[in-house]
Amino acid sequence: PLVTSKELFKQAYEKGYAIGAFNVNNMEIIQGIVSAAKEEKSPLILQVSAGARKYANPIYLKKLVESAVEDTDLPIVLHLDHGEDFEICKQCIDDGFTSVMIDASHLPFEENIALTKKVVDYAHPRGVVVEAELGKLAGIEDNISVDAKDATYTNPEEAREFVEKTGVDSLAIAIGTSHGAYKFKGKPELDFERLKKISKLLPGFPLVLHGASTVLSEYVEACNKFGGDIPGAQGVPEEMIKEAAKHGVCKVNIDTDLRLAMTSAIRKHLHDNPSNFDPRKYLGEGRKAVENMVKHKIGNVLGSSDQI
Ligand SMILES: O=C(COP(=O)(O)O)N(O)CCCCO
Ligand code: NA
Ligand SMILES: [Zn+2]
């Protein structure tokens, strides 16, 4: 069924694992993610960004997610990723989403609180949960781009005040991650001291890690081998994601790793099969690659297998 993340996060927090939140944009990506979660017997968050709504048309995305629920009977959260204002959150809540993010992290602290509370006050009476963000990610992806200078990590005391004043259900924090494939200039590192402080001040409260793709080198190499050009791409080592899941992180956002899996598979297929022009062949390879990537994440990184 379509569910909220409330109970899923509670169990994830208690057992020290995290739930993958995978971005969806078309049929093959949804099918790949959902078959992986079914095989791993894992709870699942399918998240839709503003870019995905523009690309696929919200009606198609909603129907595709409903098909996934009907086909697998998995507990699936339908989540709005990076909601930009109250309107888009209201629209998605009215449209049957079970969870929304209001991303007001670019606003001053008090305005972030006010807008987040406005969304919470609309969502909760309708049985929908809310994710907010405090602190700014660096990095560029879709229309989420924050100049590195402005990237400010989450202040632990502010985080506690923010949660108390908004009633929000989960909080995306900034501890060094960023969106996209170029997350670190040099050695990857996250501010675990800060994460531990935040989770100590918010015991039992679900934290969210954005920009959590690993950008696995074999996929970068495969992309570059078959005509791609993404030198120096790197992300968050999987060990760090596992560590974060032990300190209150219950939701891990993954989009770039799916893109790299799908793109490298399609590039390879087109290179190896110059005479093929049936889209089902390369889209099918892309779907399979997404499925394998999500199985890997669930089984080897997030720890949410066999939880349903
Ligand atoms: O935090 C993330 C994904 O982060 P990553 O780029 O590490 O996969 N997202 O919220 C997905 C971003 C959607 C717009 O591109
Ligand atoms: Na989100
Ligand atoms: Zn994000």
Tab-separated table of C-alpha atoms and ligand atoms in Angstrom:
chain	number	residue	atom	x	y	z
A	1	PRO	CA	0.000	0.000	0.000
A	2	LEU	CA	0.913	3.714	-0.126
A	3	VAL	CA	2.103	4.571	3.396
A	4	THR	CA	3.652	7.521	5.236
A	5	SER	CA	7.209	7.165	6.521
A	6	LYS	CA	6.220	7.563	10.194
A	7	GLU	CA	6.286	3.890	11.174
A	8	LEU	CA	9.034	3.038	8.686
A	9	PHE	CA	11.370	5.639	10.219
A	10	LYS	CA	10.515	4.577	13.779
A	11	GLN	CA	11.622	1.010	13.064
A	12	ALA	CA	14.635	2.136	11.027
A	13	TYR	CA	15.765	4.396	13.870
A	14	GLU	CA	15.409	1.656	16.477
A	15	LYS	CA	17.217	-0.951	14.384
A	16	GLY	CA	19.920	1.385	13.082
A	17	TYR	CA	19.249	1.072	9.364
A	18	ALA	CA	18.155	3.644	6.780
A	19	ILE	CA	15.522	3.618	4.044
A	20	GLY	CA	16.501	4.513	0.501
A	21	ALA	CA	14.642	7.416	-1.099
A	22	PHE	CA	15.085	6.933	-4.825
A	23	ASN	CA	14.199	9.571	-7.396
A	24	VAL	CA	11.790	8.477	-10.116
A	25	ASN	CA	11.393	10.015	-13.577
A	26	ASN	CA	9.991	7.326	-15.886
A	27	MET	CA	8.578	3.812	-16.094
A	28	GLU	CA	11.858	1.889	-16.341
A	29	ILE	CA	13.424	3.663	-13.361
A	30	ILE	CA	10.357	3.009	-11.211
A	31	GLN	CA	10.208	-0.632	-12.319
A	32	GLY	CA	13.906	-1.168	-11.611
A	33	ILE	CA	13.679	0.352	-8.120
A	34	VAL	CA	10.470	-1.440	-7.195
A	35	SER	CA	11.606	-4.893	-8.327
A	36	ALA	CA	14.772	-4.456	-6.288
A	37	ALA	CA	12.839	-3.496	-3.147
A	38	LYS	CA	10.467	-6.413	-3.677
A	39	GLU	CA	13.334	-8.882	-3.989
A	40	GLU	CA	15.064	-7.419	-0.926
A	41	LYS	CA	11.805	-7.298	1.044
A	42	SER	CA	12.542	-3.673	1.890
A	43	PRO	CA	10.367	-0.660	2.645
A	44	LEU	CA	10.687	1.921	-0.099
A	45	ILE	CA	10.474	5.669	-0.657
A	46	LEU	CA	9.829	6.799	-4.226
A	47	GLN	CA	10.512	10.493	-4.526
A	48	VAL	CA	9.459	12.946	-7.192
A	49	SER	CA	11.351	16.205	-7.758
A	50	ALA	CA	10.047	19.301	-9.503
A	51	GLY	CA	12.214	18.322	-12.469
A	52	ALA	CA	10.577	14.893	-12.610
A	53	ARG	CA	7.091	16.446	-12.580
A	54	LYS	CA	8.074	18.691	-15.484
A	55	TYR	CA	9.697	15.818	-17.419
A	56	ALA	CA	7.080	13.078	-16.989
A	57	ASN	CA	3.830	14.946	-16.180
A	58	PRO	CA	2.570	14.386	-12.614
A	59	ILE	CA	-0.433	12.356	-13.798
A	60	TYR	CA	1.778	9.692	-15.385
A	61	LEU	CA	4.100	9.532	-12.371
A	62	LYS	CA	1.193	9.102	-9.937
A	63	LYS	CA	-0.308	6.300	-12.054
A	64	LEU	CA	3.073	4.598	-12.377
A	65	VAL	CA	3.503	4.617	-8.587
A	66	GLU	CA	-0.043	3.341	-8.118
A	67	SER	CA	0.789	0.534	-10.558
A	68	ALA	CA	3.859	-0.329	-8.489
A	69	VAL	CA	1.740	-0.587	-5.338
A	70	GLU	CA	-0.856	-2.744	-7.098
A	71	ASP	CA	1.783	-4.969	-8.687
A	72	THR	CA	3.874	-5.631	-5.575
A	73	ASP	CA	1.848	-4.732	-2.484
A	74	LEU	CA	5.077	-3.272	-1.017
A	75	PRO	CA	4.764	-0.480	1.586
A	76	ILE	CA	5.673	2.481	-0.606
A	77	VAL	CA	6.027	6.135	0.417
A	78	LEU	CA	5.246	8.639	-2.330
A	79	HIS	CA	7.352	11.676	-1.431
A	80	LEU	CA	7.758	15.118	-2.949
A	81	ASP	CA	11.471	15.892	-3.043
A	82	HIS	CA	12.596	19.511	-2.594
A	83	GLY	CA	9.187	21.142	-2.597
A	84	GLU	CA	9.944	24.793	-3.344
A	85	ASP	CA	6.901	26.489	-1.819
A	86	PHE	CA	3.620	25.887	0.021
A	87	GLU	CA	1.672	25.637	-3.243
A	88	ILE	CA	3.549	22.624	-4.662
A	89	CYS	CA	3.359	20.860	-1.267
A	90	LYS	CA	-0.409	21.514	-1.050
A	91	GLN	CA	-0.851	20.288	-4.632
A	92	CYS	CA	0.976	17.031	-3.912
A	93	ILE	CA	-0.827	16.502	-0.590
A	94	ASP	CA	-4.162	17.017	-2.364
A	95	ASP	CA	-2.936	14.647	-5.090
A	96	GLY	CA	-2.371	11.740	-2.692
A	97	PHE	CA	1.322	12.021	-1.802
A	98	THR	CA	1.978	10.493	1.636
A	99	SER	CA	5.012	12.675	2.397
A	100	VAL	CA	6.312	16.057	1.222
A	101	MET	CA	9.524	18.008	1.660
A	102	ILE	CA	9.377	21.758	1.993
A	103	ASP	CA	12.891	22.961	1.232
A	104	ALA	CA	13.084	26.436	2.740
A	105	SER	CA	16.728	26.070	3.776
A	106	HIS	CA	17.687	29.072	1.645
A	107	LEU	CA	15.465	31.338	3.771
A	108	PRO	CA	16.514	32.973	7.054
A	109	PHE	CA	15.971	30.692	10.079
A	110	GLU	CA	12.690	32.272	11.263
A	111	GLU	CA	11.210	32.265	7.742
A	112	ASN	CA	12.199	28.628	7.256
A	113	ILE	CA	10.360	27.878	10.526
A	114	ALA	CA	7.260	29.816	9.468
A	115	LEU	CA	6.953	28.240	6.027
A	116	THR	CA	7.696	24.742	7.310
A	117	LYS	CA	5.058	25.138	10.039
A	118	LYS	CA	2.532	26.286	7.408
A	119	VAL	CA	3.116	23.096	5.427
A	120	VAL	CA	2.983	20.936	8.583
A	121	ASP	CA	-0.322	22.535	9.582
A	122	TYR	CA	-1.775	21.636	6.178
A	123	ALA	CA	-0.234	18.164	5.945
A	124	HIS	CA	-0.806	16.644	9.398
A	125	PRO	CA	-4.630	16.957	9.485
A	126	ARG	CA	-4.545	15.097	6.121
A	127	GLY	CA	-2.347	12.291	7.448
A	128	VAL	CA	0.705	13.386	5.477
A	129	VAL	CA	4.216	13.731	6.942
A	130	VAL	CA	6.674	16.555	6.284
A	131	GLU	CA	10.427	16.734	5.742
A	132	ALA	CA	12.227	20.073	6.047
A	133	GLU	CA	15.837	21.165	5.601
A	134	LEU	CA	18.112	23.228	7.821
A	135	GLY	CA	21.567	24.199	6.634
A	136	LYS	CA	22.470	24.409	2.952
A	137	LEU	CA	24.007	21.760	0.696
A	138	ALA	CA	26.650	22.880	-1.741
A	139	GLY	CA	26.676	21.415	-5.258
A	140	ILE	CA	24.677	21.707	-8.421
A	141	GLU	CA	21.966	19.407	-9.704
A	142	ASP	CA	18.792	20.252	-11.622
A	143	ASN	CA	17.631	23.607	-10.282
A	144	ILE	CA	19.116	22.971	-6.865
A	145	SER	CA	22.319	24.940	-6.931
A	146	VAL	CA	23.874	26.653	-3.933
A	147	ASP	CA	27.083	28.568	-4.335
A	148	ALA	CA	29.704	26.692	-2.315
A	149	LYS	CA	30.414	29.873	-0.317
A	150	ASP	CA	26.869	29.912	1.078
A	151	ALA	CA	26.963	26.249	2.041
A	152	THR	CA	26.516	26.291	5.778
A	153	TYR	CA	26.277	23.142	7.801
A	154	THR	CA	23.356	22.498	10.167
A	155	ASN	CA	23.650	24.027	13.643
A	156	PRO	CA	22.677	21.354	16.234
A	157	GLU	CA	20.964	23.751	18.674
A	158	GLU	CA	19.067	25.426	15.828
A	159	ALA	CA	17.971	21.978	14.632
A	160	ARG	CA	16.366	21.198	17.991
A	161	GLU	CA	14.607	24.585	18.113
A	162	PHE	CA	13.471	24.149	14.502
A	163	VAL	CA	11.885	20.754	15.179
A	164	GLU	CA	10.174	21.985	18.358
A	165	LYS	CA	8.717	25.067	16.657
A	166	THR	CA	7.579	23.396	13.409
A	167	GLY	CA	6.399	19.917	14.434
A	168	VAL	CA	8.127	18.576	11.334
A	169	ASP	CA	8.489	14.766	11.035
A	170	SER	CA	12.024	14.551	9.652
A	171	LEU	CA	14.894	16.932	8.980
A	172	ALA	CA	17.382	17.039	6.124
A	173	ILE	CA	20.731	18.170	7.519
A	174	ALA	CA	23.884	19.569	5.931
A	175	ILE	CA	27.028	17.825	7.156
A	176	GLY	CA	29.133	17.915	3.986
A	177	THR	CA	27.075	16.208	1.305
A	178	SER	CA	25.954	17.894	-1.886
A	179	HIS	CA	23.852	16.967	-4.911
A	180	GLY	CA	25.299	15.580	-8.115
A	181	ALA	CA	28.393	13.674	-9.197
A	182	TYR	CA	31.122	16.082	-8.023
A	183	LYS	CA	30.678	16.125	-4.264
A	184	PHE	CA	34.229	16.570	-3.067
A	185	LYS	CA	37.285	18.296	-4.499
A	186	GLY	CA	39.754	16.198	-2.488
A	187	LYS	CA	39.184	13.448	0.086
A	188	PRO	CA	35.495	12.811	0.835
A	189	GLU	CA	34.534	13.658	4.403
A	190	LEU	CA	31.371	14.235	6.447
A	191	ASP	CA	31.078	16.107	9.740
A	192	PHE	CA	30.183	13.103	11.952
A	193	GLU	CA	30.808	15.085	15.146
A	194	ARG	CA	28.086	17.477	14.042
A	195	LEU	CA	25.756	14.590	13.121
A	196	LYS	CA	26.236	13.003	16.557
A	197	LYS	CA	25.498	16.359	18.265
A	198	ILE	CA	22.319	16.824	16.226
A	199	SER	CA	21.041	13.295	16.911
A	200	LYS	CA	21.904	13.627	20.631
A	201	LEU	CA	19.787	16.813	20.852
A	202	LEU	CA	16.978	15.110	18.889
A	203	PRO	CA	16.781	11.579	20.325
A	204	GLY	CA	14.481	9.316	18.281
A	205	PHE	CA	13.980	11.963	15.608
A	206	PRO	CA	14.542	10.872	11.965
A	207	LEU	CA	17.306	12.694	10.094
A	208	VAL	CA	17.635	12.753	6.307
A	209	LEU	CA	20.804	12.708	4.219
A	210	HIS	CA	20.594	14.399	0.833
A	211	GLY	CA	23.363	14.121	-1.743
A	212	ALA	CA	24.118	10.606	-0.509
A	213	SER	CA	25.088	8.943	-3.817
A	214	THR	CA	28.470	7.220	-3.837
A	215	VAL	CA	29.232	7.796	-7.545
A	216	LEU	CA	30.860	4.348	-7.737
A	217	SER	CA	34.039	4.465	-9.817
A	218	GLU	CA	33.121	1.459	-11.962
A	219	TYR	CA	30.095	3.359	-13.243
A	220	VAL	CA	32.071	6.535	-13.880
A	221	GLU	CA	34.666	4.465	-15.788
A	222	ALA	CA	31.964	2.643	-17.770
A	223	CYS	CA	30.347	5.947	-18.730
A	224	ASN	CA	33.701	7.384	-19.810
A	225	LYS	CA	34.669	4.180	-21.663
A	226	PHE	CA	31.589	4.314	-23.887
A	227	GLY	CA	31.620	7.953	-24.890
A	228	GLY	CA	30.835	9.718	-21.624
A	229	ASP	CA	32.910	12.563	-20.183
A	230	ILE	CA	32.613	12.841	-16.399
A	231	PRO	CA	36.230	12.820	-15.166
A	232	GLY	CA	36.871	13.203	-11.455
A	233	ALA	CA	33.286	12.471	-10.419
A	234	GLN	CA	33.128	11.230	-6.819
A	235	GLY	CA	30.561	10.863	-4.040
A	236	VAL	CA	30.078	9.656	-0.469
A	237	PRO	CA	31.899	6.381	0.356
A	238	GLU	CA	29.362	3.686	1.257
A	239	GLU	CA	31.009	3.127	4.643
A	240	MET	CA	30.063	6.708	5.576
A	241	ILE	CA	26.420	6.133	4.661
A	242	LYS	CA	26.383	3.021	6.870
A	243	GLU	CA	27.926	5.059	9.719
A	244	ALA	CA	25.376	7.843	9.307
A	245	ALA	CA	22.528	5.296	9.562
A	246	LYS	CA	23.783	4.433	13.049
A	247	HIS	CA	23.424	8.063	14.207
A	248	GLY	CA	19.814	8.951	13.458
A	249	VAL	CA	19.809	9.080	9.651
A	250	CYS	CA	16.678	7.159	8.572
A	251	LYS	CA	16.285	8.378	4.956
A	252	VAL	CA	19.072	8.395	2.373
A	253	ASN	CA	18.424	10.234	-0.905
A	254	ILE	CA	19.859	8.544	-4.003
A	255	ASP	CA	19.465	9.902	-7.538
A	256	THR	CA	22.906	10.272	-9.127
A	257	ASP	CA	23.844	6.603	-8.589
A	258	LEU	CA	20.690	5.566	-10.459
A	259	ARG	CA	21.499	7.969	-13.285
A	260	LEU	CA	25.044	6.618	-13.590
A	261	ALA	CA	23.860	3.002	-13.528
A	262	MET	CA	21.243	3.607	-16.211
A	263	THR	CA	23.469	5.801	-18.380
A	264	SER	CA	26.496	3.469	-18.330
A	265	ALA	CA	24.288	0.491	-19.229
A	266	ILE	CA	22.679	2.318	-22.122
A	267	ARG	CA	25.996	3.701	-23.396
A	268	LYS	CA	27.490	0.208	-23.296
A	269	HIS	CA	24.500	-1.345	-25.078
A	270	LEU	CA	24.531	1.262	-27.859
A	271	HIS	CA	28.316	0.850	-28.271
A	272	ASP	CA	28.147	-2.959	-28.363
A	273	ASN	CA	25.034	-3.174	-30.557
A	274	PRO	CA	25.414	-0.606	-33.338
A	275	SER	CA	22.734	-2.261	-35.453
A	276	ASN	CA	20.062	-2.200	-32.766
A	277	PHE	CA	17.465	0.545	-32.755
A	278	ASP	CA	14.782	-1.010	-30.564
A	279	PRO	CA	14.442	1.269	-27.485
A	280	ARG	CA	13.227	-1.688	-25.437
A	281	LYS	CA	16.713	-3.185	-25.733
A	282	TYR	CA	18.682	-0.268	-24.222
A	283	LEU	CA	15.899	0.959	-21.943
A	284	GLY	CA	15.604	-2.622	-20.705
A	285	GLU	CA	19.356	-2.714	-20.006
A	286	GLY	CA	19.030	0.586	-18.182
A	287	ARG	CA	16.177	-0.777	-16.102
A	288	LYS	CA	18.197	-3.848	-15.177
A	289	ALA	CA	21.145	-1.662	-14.159
A	290	VAL	CA	18.901	0.449	-11.915
A	291	GLU	CA	17.507	-2.712	-10.341
A	292	ASN	CA	21.003	-4.045	-9.618
A	293	MET	CA	22.104	-0.698	-8.192
A	294	VAL	CA	19.124	-0.476	-5.841
A	295	LYS	CA	19.571	-4.097	-4.726
A	296	HIS	CA	23.201	-3.256	-3.945
A	297	LYS	CA	22.244	-0.152	-1.961
A	298	ILE	CA	19.509	-1.886	0.026
A	299	GLY	CA	21.468	-5.085	0.664
A	300	ASN	CA	24.976	-3.743	1.247
A	301	VAL	CA	24.625	-0.133	2.419
A	302	LEU	CA	21.239	0.816	3.854
A	303	GLY	CA	20.514	-2.392	5.775
A	304	SER	CA	16.750	-2.301	5.142
A	305	SER	CA	16.475	-5.814	3.640
A	306	ASP	CA	13.957	-8.297	5.116
A	307	GLN	CA	12.196	-5.595	7.118
A	308	ILE	CA	8.698	-6.209	5.743
B	1	LIG	O1	19.566	14.397	-2.442
B	1	LIG	C1	19.227	14.058	-3.583
B	1	LIG	C2	20.085	13.137	-4.441
B	1	LIG	O2	21.424	13.310	-4.187
B	1	LIG	P1	22.519	12.614	-5.154
B	1	LIG	O3	22.804	13.572	-6.256
B	1	LIG	O4	23.716	12.359	-4.279
B	1	LIG	O5	21.942	11.314	-5.667
B	1	LIG	N1	18.045	14.494	-4.095
B	1	LIG	O6	17.194	15.208	-3.339
B	1	LIG	C3	17.707	14.249	-5.480
B	1	LIG	C4	17.891	15.570	-6.240
B	1	LIG	C5	16.824	15.686	-7.329
B	1	LIG	C6	17.184	16.810	-8.255
B	1	LIG	O7	18.347	16.428	-8.948
B	2	NA	NA	13.473	14.884	0.323
B	3	ZN	ZN	18.264	16.575	-2.210
